[in-house]
Coordinates of C-alpha atoms and ligand atoms in Angstrom, one line a residue:
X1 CA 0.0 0.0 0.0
X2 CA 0.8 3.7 -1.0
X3 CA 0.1 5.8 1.5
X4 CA -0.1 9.8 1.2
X5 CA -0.9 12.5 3.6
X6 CA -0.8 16.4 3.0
X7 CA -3.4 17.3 5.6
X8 CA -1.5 20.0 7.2
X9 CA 2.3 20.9 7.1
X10 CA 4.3 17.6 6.3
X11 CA 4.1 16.1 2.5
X12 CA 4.2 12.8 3.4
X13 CA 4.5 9.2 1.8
X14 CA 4.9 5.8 2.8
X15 CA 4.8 2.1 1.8
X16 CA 3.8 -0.3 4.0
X17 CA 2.8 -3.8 3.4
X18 CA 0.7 -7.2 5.3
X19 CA 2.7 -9.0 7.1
X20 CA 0.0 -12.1 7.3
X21 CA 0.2 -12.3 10.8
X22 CA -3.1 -11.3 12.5
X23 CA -1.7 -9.5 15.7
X24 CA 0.9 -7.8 13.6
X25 CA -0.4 -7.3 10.5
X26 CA 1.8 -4.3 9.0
X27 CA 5.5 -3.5 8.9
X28 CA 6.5 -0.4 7.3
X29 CA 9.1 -0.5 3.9
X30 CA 9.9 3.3 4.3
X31 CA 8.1 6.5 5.4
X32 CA 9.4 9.5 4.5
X33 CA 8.2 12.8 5.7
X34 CA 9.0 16.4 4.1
X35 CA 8.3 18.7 7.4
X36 CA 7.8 22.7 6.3
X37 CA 7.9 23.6 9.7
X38 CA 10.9 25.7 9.0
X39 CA 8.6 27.7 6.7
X40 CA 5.6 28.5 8.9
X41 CA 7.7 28.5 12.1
X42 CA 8.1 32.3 10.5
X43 CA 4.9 33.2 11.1
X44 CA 4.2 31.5 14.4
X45 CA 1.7 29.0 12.6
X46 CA 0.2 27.1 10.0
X47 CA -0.2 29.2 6.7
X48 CA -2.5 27.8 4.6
X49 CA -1.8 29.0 1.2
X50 CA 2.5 28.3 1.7
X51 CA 1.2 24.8 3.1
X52 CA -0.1 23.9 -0.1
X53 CA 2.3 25.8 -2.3
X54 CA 4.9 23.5 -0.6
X55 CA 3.2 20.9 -0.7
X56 CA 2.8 20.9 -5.0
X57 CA 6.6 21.5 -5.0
X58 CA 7.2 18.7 -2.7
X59 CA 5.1 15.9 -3.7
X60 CA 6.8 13.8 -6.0
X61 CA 10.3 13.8 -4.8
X62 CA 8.6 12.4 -1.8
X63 CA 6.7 9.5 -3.0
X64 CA 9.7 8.7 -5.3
X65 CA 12.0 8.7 -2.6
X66 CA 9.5 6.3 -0.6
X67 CA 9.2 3.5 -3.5
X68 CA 12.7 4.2 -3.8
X69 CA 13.2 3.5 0.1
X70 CA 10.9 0.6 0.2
X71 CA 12.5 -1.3 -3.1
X72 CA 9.2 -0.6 -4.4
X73 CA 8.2 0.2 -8.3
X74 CA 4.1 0.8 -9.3
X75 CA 3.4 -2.3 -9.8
X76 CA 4.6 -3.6 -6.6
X77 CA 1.7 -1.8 -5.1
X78 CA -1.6 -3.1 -4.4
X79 CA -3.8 0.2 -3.7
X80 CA -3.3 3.7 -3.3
X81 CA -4.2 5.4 0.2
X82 CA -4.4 9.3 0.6
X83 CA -5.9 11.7 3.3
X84 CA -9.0 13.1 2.0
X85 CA -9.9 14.9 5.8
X86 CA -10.1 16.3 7.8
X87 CA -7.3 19.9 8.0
X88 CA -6.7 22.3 5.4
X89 CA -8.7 22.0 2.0
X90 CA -6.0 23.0 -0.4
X91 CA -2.9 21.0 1.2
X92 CA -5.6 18.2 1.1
X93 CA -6.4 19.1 -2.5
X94 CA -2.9 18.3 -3.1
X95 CA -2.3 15.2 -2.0
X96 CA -6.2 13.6 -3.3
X97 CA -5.4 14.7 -6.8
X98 CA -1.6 13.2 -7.0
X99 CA -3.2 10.0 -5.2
X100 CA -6.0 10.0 -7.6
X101 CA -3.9 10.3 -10.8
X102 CA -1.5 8.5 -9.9
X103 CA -4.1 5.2 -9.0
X104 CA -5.7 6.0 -12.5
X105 CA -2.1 5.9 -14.4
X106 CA -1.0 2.7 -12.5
X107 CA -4.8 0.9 -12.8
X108 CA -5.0 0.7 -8.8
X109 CA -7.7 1.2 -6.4
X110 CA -8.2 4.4 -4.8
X111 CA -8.9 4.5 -1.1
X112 CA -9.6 7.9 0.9
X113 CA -8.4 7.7 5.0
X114 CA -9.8 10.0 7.6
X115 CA -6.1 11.6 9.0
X116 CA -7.7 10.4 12.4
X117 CA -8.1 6.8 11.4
X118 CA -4.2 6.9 10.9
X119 CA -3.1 8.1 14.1
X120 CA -5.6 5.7 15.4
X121 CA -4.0 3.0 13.4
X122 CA -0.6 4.5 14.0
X123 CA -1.2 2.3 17.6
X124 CA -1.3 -0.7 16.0
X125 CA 1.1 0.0 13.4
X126 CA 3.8 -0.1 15.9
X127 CA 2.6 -2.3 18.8
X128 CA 0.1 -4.6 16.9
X129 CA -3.6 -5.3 17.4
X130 CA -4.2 -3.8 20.8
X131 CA -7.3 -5.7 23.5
X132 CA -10.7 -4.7 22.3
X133 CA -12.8 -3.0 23.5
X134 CA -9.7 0.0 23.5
X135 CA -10.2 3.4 24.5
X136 CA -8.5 5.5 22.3
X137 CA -6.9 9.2 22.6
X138 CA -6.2 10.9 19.8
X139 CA -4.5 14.4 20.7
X140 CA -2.8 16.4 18.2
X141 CA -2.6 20.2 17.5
X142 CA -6.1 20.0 15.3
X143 CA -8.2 17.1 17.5
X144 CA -8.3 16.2 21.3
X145 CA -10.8 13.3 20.8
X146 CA -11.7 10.2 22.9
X147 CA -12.7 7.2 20.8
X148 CA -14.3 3.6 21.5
X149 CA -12.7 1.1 19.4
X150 CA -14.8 -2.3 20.2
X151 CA -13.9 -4.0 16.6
X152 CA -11.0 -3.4 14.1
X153 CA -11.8 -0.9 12.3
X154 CA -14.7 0.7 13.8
X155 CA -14.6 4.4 15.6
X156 CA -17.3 5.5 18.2
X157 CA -16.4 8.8 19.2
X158 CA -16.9 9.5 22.3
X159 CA -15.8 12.7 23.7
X160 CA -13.8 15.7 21.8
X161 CA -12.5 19.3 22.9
X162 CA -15.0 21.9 23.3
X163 CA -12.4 24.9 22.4
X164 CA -8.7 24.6 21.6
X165 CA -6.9 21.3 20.8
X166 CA -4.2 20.0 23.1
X167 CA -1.2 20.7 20.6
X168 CA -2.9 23.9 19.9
X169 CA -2.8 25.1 23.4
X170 CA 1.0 24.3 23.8
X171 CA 1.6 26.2 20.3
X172 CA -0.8 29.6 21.7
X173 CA 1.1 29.2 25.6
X174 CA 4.1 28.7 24.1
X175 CA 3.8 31.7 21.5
X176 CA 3.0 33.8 24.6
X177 CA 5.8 32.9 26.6
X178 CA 8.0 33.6 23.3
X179 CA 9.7 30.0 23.0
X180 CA 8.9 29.2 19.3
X181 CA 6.7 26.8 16.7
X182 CA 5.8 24.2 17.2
X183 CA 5.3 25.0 21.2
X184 CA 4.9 21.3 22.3
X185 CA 8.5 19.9 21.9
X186 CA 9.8 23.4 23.6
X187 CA 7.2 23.1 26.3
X188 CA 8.1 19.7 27.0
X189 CA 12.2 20.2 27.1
X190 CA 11.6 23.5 29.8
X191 CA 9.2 21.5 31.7
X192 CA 11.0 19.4 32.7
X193 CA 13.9 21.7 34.9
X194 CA 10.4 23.5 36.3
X195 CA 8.3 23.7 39.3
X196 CA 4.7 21.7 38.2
X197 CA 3.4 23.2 41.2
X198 CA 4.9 26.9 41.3
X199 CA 2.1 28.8 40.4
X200 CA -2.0 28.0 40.3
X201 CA -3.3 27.2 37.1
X202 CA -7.2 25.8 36.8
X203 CA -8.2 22.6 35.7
X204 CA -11.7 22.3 33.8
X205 CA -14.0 19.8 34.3
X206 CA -16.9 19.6 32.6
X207 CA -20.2 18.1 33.6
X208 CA -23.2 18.9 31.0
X209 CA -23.4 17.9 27.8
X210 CA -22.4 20.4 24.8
X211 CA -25.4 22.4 23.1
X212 CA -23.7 21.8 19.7
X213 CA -23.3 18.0 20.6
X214 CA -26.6 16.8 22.6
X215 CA -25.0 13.2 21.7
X216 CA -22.7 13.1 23.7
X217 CA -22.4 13.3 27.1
X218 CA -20.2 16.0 27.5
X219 CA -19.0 15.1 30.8
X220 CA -15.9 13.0 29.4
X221 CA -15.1 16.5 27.2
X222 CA -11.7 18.5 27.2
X223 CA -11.3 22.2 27.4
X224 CA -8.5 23.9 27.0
X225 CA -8.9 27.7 26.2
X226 CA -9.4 28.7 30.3
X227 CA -6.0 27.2 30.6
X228 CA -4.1 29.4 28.0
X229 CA -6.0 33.0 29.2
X230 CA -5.2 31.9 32.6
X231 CA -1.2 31.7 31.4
X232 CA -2.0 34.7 29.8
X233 CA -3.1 36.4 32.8
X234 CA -0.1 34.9 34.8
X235 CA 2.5 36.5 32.5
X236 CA 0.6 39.4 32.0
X237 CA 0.3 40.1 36.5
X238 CA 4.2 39.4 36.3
X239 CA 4.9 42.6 35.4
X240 CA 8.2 42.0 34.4
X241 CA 10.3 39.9 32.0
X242 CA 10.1 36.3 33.2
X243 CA 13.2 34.7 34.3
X244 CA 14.4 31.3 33.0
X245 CA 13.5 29.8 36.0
X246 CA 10.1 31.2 36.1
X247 CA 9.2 30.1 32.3
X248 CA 10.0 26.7 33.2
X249 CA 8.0 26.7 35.9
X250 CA 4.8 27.6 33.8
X251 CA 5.8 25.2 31.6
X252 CA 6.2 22.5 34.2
X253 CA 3.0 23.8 35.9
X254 CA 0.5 24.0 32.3
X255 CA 2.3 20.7 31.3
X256 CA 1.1 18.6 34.6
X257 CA -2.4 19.9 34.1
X258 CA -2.8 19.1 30.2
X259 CA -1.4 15.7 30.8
X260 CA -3.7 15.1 33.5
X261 CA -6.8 15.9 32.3
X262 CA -5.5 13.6 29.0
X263 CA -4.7 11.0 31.4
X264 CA -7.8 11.3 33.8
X265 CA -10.4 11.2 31.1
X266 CA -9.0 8.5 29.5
X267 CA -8.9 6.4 32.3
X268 CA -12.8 7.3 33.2
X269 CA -13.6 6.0 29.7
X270 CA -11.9 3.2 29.8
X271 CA -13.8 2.5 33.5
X272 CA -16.4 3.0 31.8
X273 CA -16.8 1.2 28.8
X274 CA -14.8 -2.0 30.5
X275 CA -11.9 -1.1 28.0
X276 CA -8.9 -3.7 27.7
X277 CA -6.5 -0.9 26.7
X278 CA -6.1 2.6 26.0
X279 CA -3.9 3.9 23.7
X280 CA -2.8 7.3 22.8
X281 CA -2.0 9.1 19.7
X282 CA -1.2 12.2 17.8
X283 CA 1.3 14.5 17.5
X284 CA 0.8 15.3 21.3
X285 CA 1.7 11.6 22.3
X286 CA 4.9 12.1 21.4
X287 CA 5.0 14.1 25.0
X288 CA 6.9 12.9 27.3
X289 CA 5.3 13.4 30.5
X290 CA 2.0 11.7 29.0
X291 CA 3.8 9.1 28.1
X292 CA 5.7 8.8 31.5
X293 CA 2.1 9.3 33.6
X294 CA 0.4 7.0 30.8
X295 CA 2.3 4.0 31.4
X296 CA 2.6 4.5 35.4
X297 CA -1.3 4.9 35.6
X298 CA -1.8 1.9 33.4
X299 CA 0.4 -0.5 35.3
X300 CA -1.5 0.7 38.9
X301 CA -4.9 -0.3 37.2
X302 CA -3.8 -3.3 35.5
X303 CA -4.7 -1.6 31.7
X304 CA -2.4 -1.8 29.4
X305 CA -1.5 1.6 27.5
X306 CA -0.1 2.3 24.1
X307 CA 1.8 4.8 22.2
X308 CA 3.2 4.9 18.9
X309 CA 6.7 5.3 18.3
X310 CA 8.3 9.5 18.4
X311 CA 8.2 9.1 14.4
X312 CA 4.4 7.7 14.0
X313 CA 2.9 10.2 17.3
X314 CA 3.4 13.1 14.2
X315 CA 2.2 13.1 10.9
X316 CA 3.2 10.4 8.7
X317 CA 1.9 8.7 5.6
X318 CA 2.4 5.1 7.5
X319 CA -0.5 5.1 9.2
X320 CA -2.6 6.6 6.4
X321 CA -1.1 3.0 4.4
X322 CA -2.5 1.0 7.7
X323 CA -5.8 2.6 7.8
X324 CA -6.1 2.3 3.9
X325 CA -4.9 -1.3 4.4
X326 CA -7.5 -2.5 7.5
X327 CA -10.3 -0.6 5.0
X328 CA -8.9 -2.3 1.7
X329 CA -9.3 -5.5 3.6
X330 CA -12.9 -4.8 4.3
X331 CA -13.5 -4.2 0.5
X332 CA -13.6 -0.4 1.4
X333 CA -12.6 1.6 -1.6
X334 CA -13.5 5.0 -2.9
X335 CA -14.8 6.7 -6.0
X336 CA -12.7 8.8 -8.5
X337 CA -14.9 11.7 -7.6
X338 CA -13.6 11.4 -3.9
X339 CA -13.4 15.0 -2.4
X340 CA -12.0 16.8 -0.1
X341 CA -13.4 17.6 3.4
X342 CA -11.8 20.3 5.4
X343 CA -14.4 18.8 8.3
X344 CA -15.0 15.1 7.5
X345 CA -16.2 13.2 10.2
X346 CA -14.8 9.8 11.3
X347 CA -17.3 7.2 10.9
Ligands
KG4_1 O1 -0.4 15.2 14.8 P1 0.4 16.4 14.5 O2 1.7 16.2 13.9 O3 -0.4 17.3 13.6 C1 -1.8 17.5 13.7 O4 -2.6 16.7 13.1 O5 -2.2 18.5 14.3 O6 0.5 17.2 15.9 C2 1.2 18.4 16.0 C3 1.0 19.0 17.4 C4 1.5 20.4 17.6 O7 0.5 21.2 18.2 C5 2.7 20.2 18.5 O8 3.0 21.3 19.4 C6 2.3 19.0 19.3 O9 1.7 18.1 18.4 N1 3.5 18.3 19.9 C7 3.7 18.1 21.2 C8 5.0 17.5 21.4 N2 5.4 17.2 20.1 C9 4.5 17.7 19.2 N3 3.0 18.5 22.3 C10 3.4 18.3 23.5 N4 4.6 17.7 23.7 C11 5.4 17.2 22.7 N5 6.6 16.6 23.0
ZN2 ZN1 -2.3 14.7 12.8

């Protein structure tokens, strides 16, 4: 399987094959990944017209270089997987119409991935088929969402964020405190020479369920927006430039309470829906508190916890080949009229 992502800011392509073996059943030939975020880092974010400007100049040097990596030619491949949403419309744009021609030149099937459905499948990419029913976490600068996985393949969602994402709160906090883009690899390095109890930061918990999703219950939802106006309002009372010392105490301080509302939640689903495991993915797994706090919790209450590996937590065009591959398997393949959906919901 060819797999291609262009969802946000990484042109990315990958082959991956079956391995035949039922608990592992992908290994990965090559993944490469074309990151621009030396390009956007400029601006402090995400710019969406330079994201798929890049991502038209960068394409096929990077699925080249992946056949080239996995000693694969075009008719190796069995099917063609690309991200058709949900992110940025014209970075997906990209990535759909190189997938699409490409399927049509070589005569293979097309097959369009929700970008969540990777990191989802990003867990079993690296650690095989994980205990059903699995709770899963998928936390990332665009998503904070919880999931119920009770088959292969199938997604219940069951909670998301009601404001920011996770990443996106350690990209704004991080941007406040002048440290750089991304924010969540800086916050992580200071946080760990800080305080995590220096200063009082609040930790929301909600209760009702959301007026725009009466579906859910709401009271497994995140929120992170109070979190970053309360940093704001920190830095702001300082009065002062902030010392090193007192950076990384923030950092140390907004880091414990991210992670544990990630952690806590997850565990209450998992209580709750009698889950075997709980896994965690998304750009924001690659933390390495959450990881630390994921593991410690899981071995207390007898769940097992998984991660993906540093390279799979980010986005990757692996896991988009695995997700194409568990739908491929289940005769799921799309039309040549596939779109793109800046706000496709996983289903
Ligand atoms: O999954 P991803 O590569 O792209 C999206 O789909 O959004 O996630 C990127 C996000 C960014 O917000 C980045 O700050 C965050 O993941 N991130 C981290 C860490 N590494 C990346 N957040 C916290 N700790 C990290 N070590
Ligand atoms: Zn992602």
């Amino acid at each position: 399987m060819l797999g291609i992502e262009t969802s946000c800011d990484e042109t990315a392509a990958s082959v991956v094959e079956e391995t035949g073996d039922a608990n592992r059943p992908w290994r990965i030939r090559s993944s490469v990944v074309a990151s621009q975020v030396p390009i956007h880092r400029e601006w402090g974010g995400v710019v969406p017209e330079l994201a798929s400007r890049q991502h038209i100049r960068d394409i096929c040097g990077v699925v080249d270089r992946a056949l080239r990596d996995g000693s694969a030619t075009w008719a190796d491949l069995g099917a063609v997987a690309v991200t058709h949403g949900p992110g940025l419309v014209g970075s997906l744009l990209v990535g759909l119409s190189f997938a699409k021609a490409a399927a049509a030149a070589a005569n293979l099937p097309l097959i369009g991935v929700h970008h969540l459905a990777g990191h989802i499948e990003s867990l079993v990419l690296h650690n095989g088929e994980m205990p059903l029913p699995a709770i899963v976490l998928v936390v990332s600068g665009g998503h904070t969402s919880l999931y119920l996985v009770d088959r292969p393949g199938r997604y219940q969602v069951l909670s998301r964020t009601r404001d920011d994402a996770a990443g996106e709160a350690y990209d704004k906090v991080a941007k406040l405190l002048g440290l750089g883009y991304p924010g969540g690899p800086i916050i992580d390095r200071l946080a760990k020479t800080g305080n995590d109890r220096a200063i009082a930061l609040p930790t929301t918990r909600l209760t009702h369920a959301d007026r725009n999703a009466p579906e859910l219950k709401g009271d497994l939802d995140f929120s992170f927006s109070g979190l970053k106006t309360a940093v704001l309002r920190h830095v702001k009372s300082a009065g002062h430039e902030l010392s090193r010392t007192e950076i990384a105490d923030i950092c140390a301080t907004f880091q414990r309470v991210v992670v544990s509302a990630l952690v806590e939640r997850s565990f209450d689903a998992a209580r709750r829906f009698q889950a075997r495991s709980i896994g965690v993915a998304g750009g924001v797994s690659a933390n390495s508190r959450l990881r630390a706090d994921l593991k410690v919790r899981g071995e207390a209450r007898e769940v097992p916890t998984f991660v993906p590996s540093l390279h799979l937590s980010t986005d990757n065009a692996a896991m988009i080949a695995a997700a194409g591959l568990r739908k491929y398997r289940a005769g799921l393949t799309s039309p040549m009229d596939l779109n793109a959906d800046a706000a496709l919901v996983l289903t």
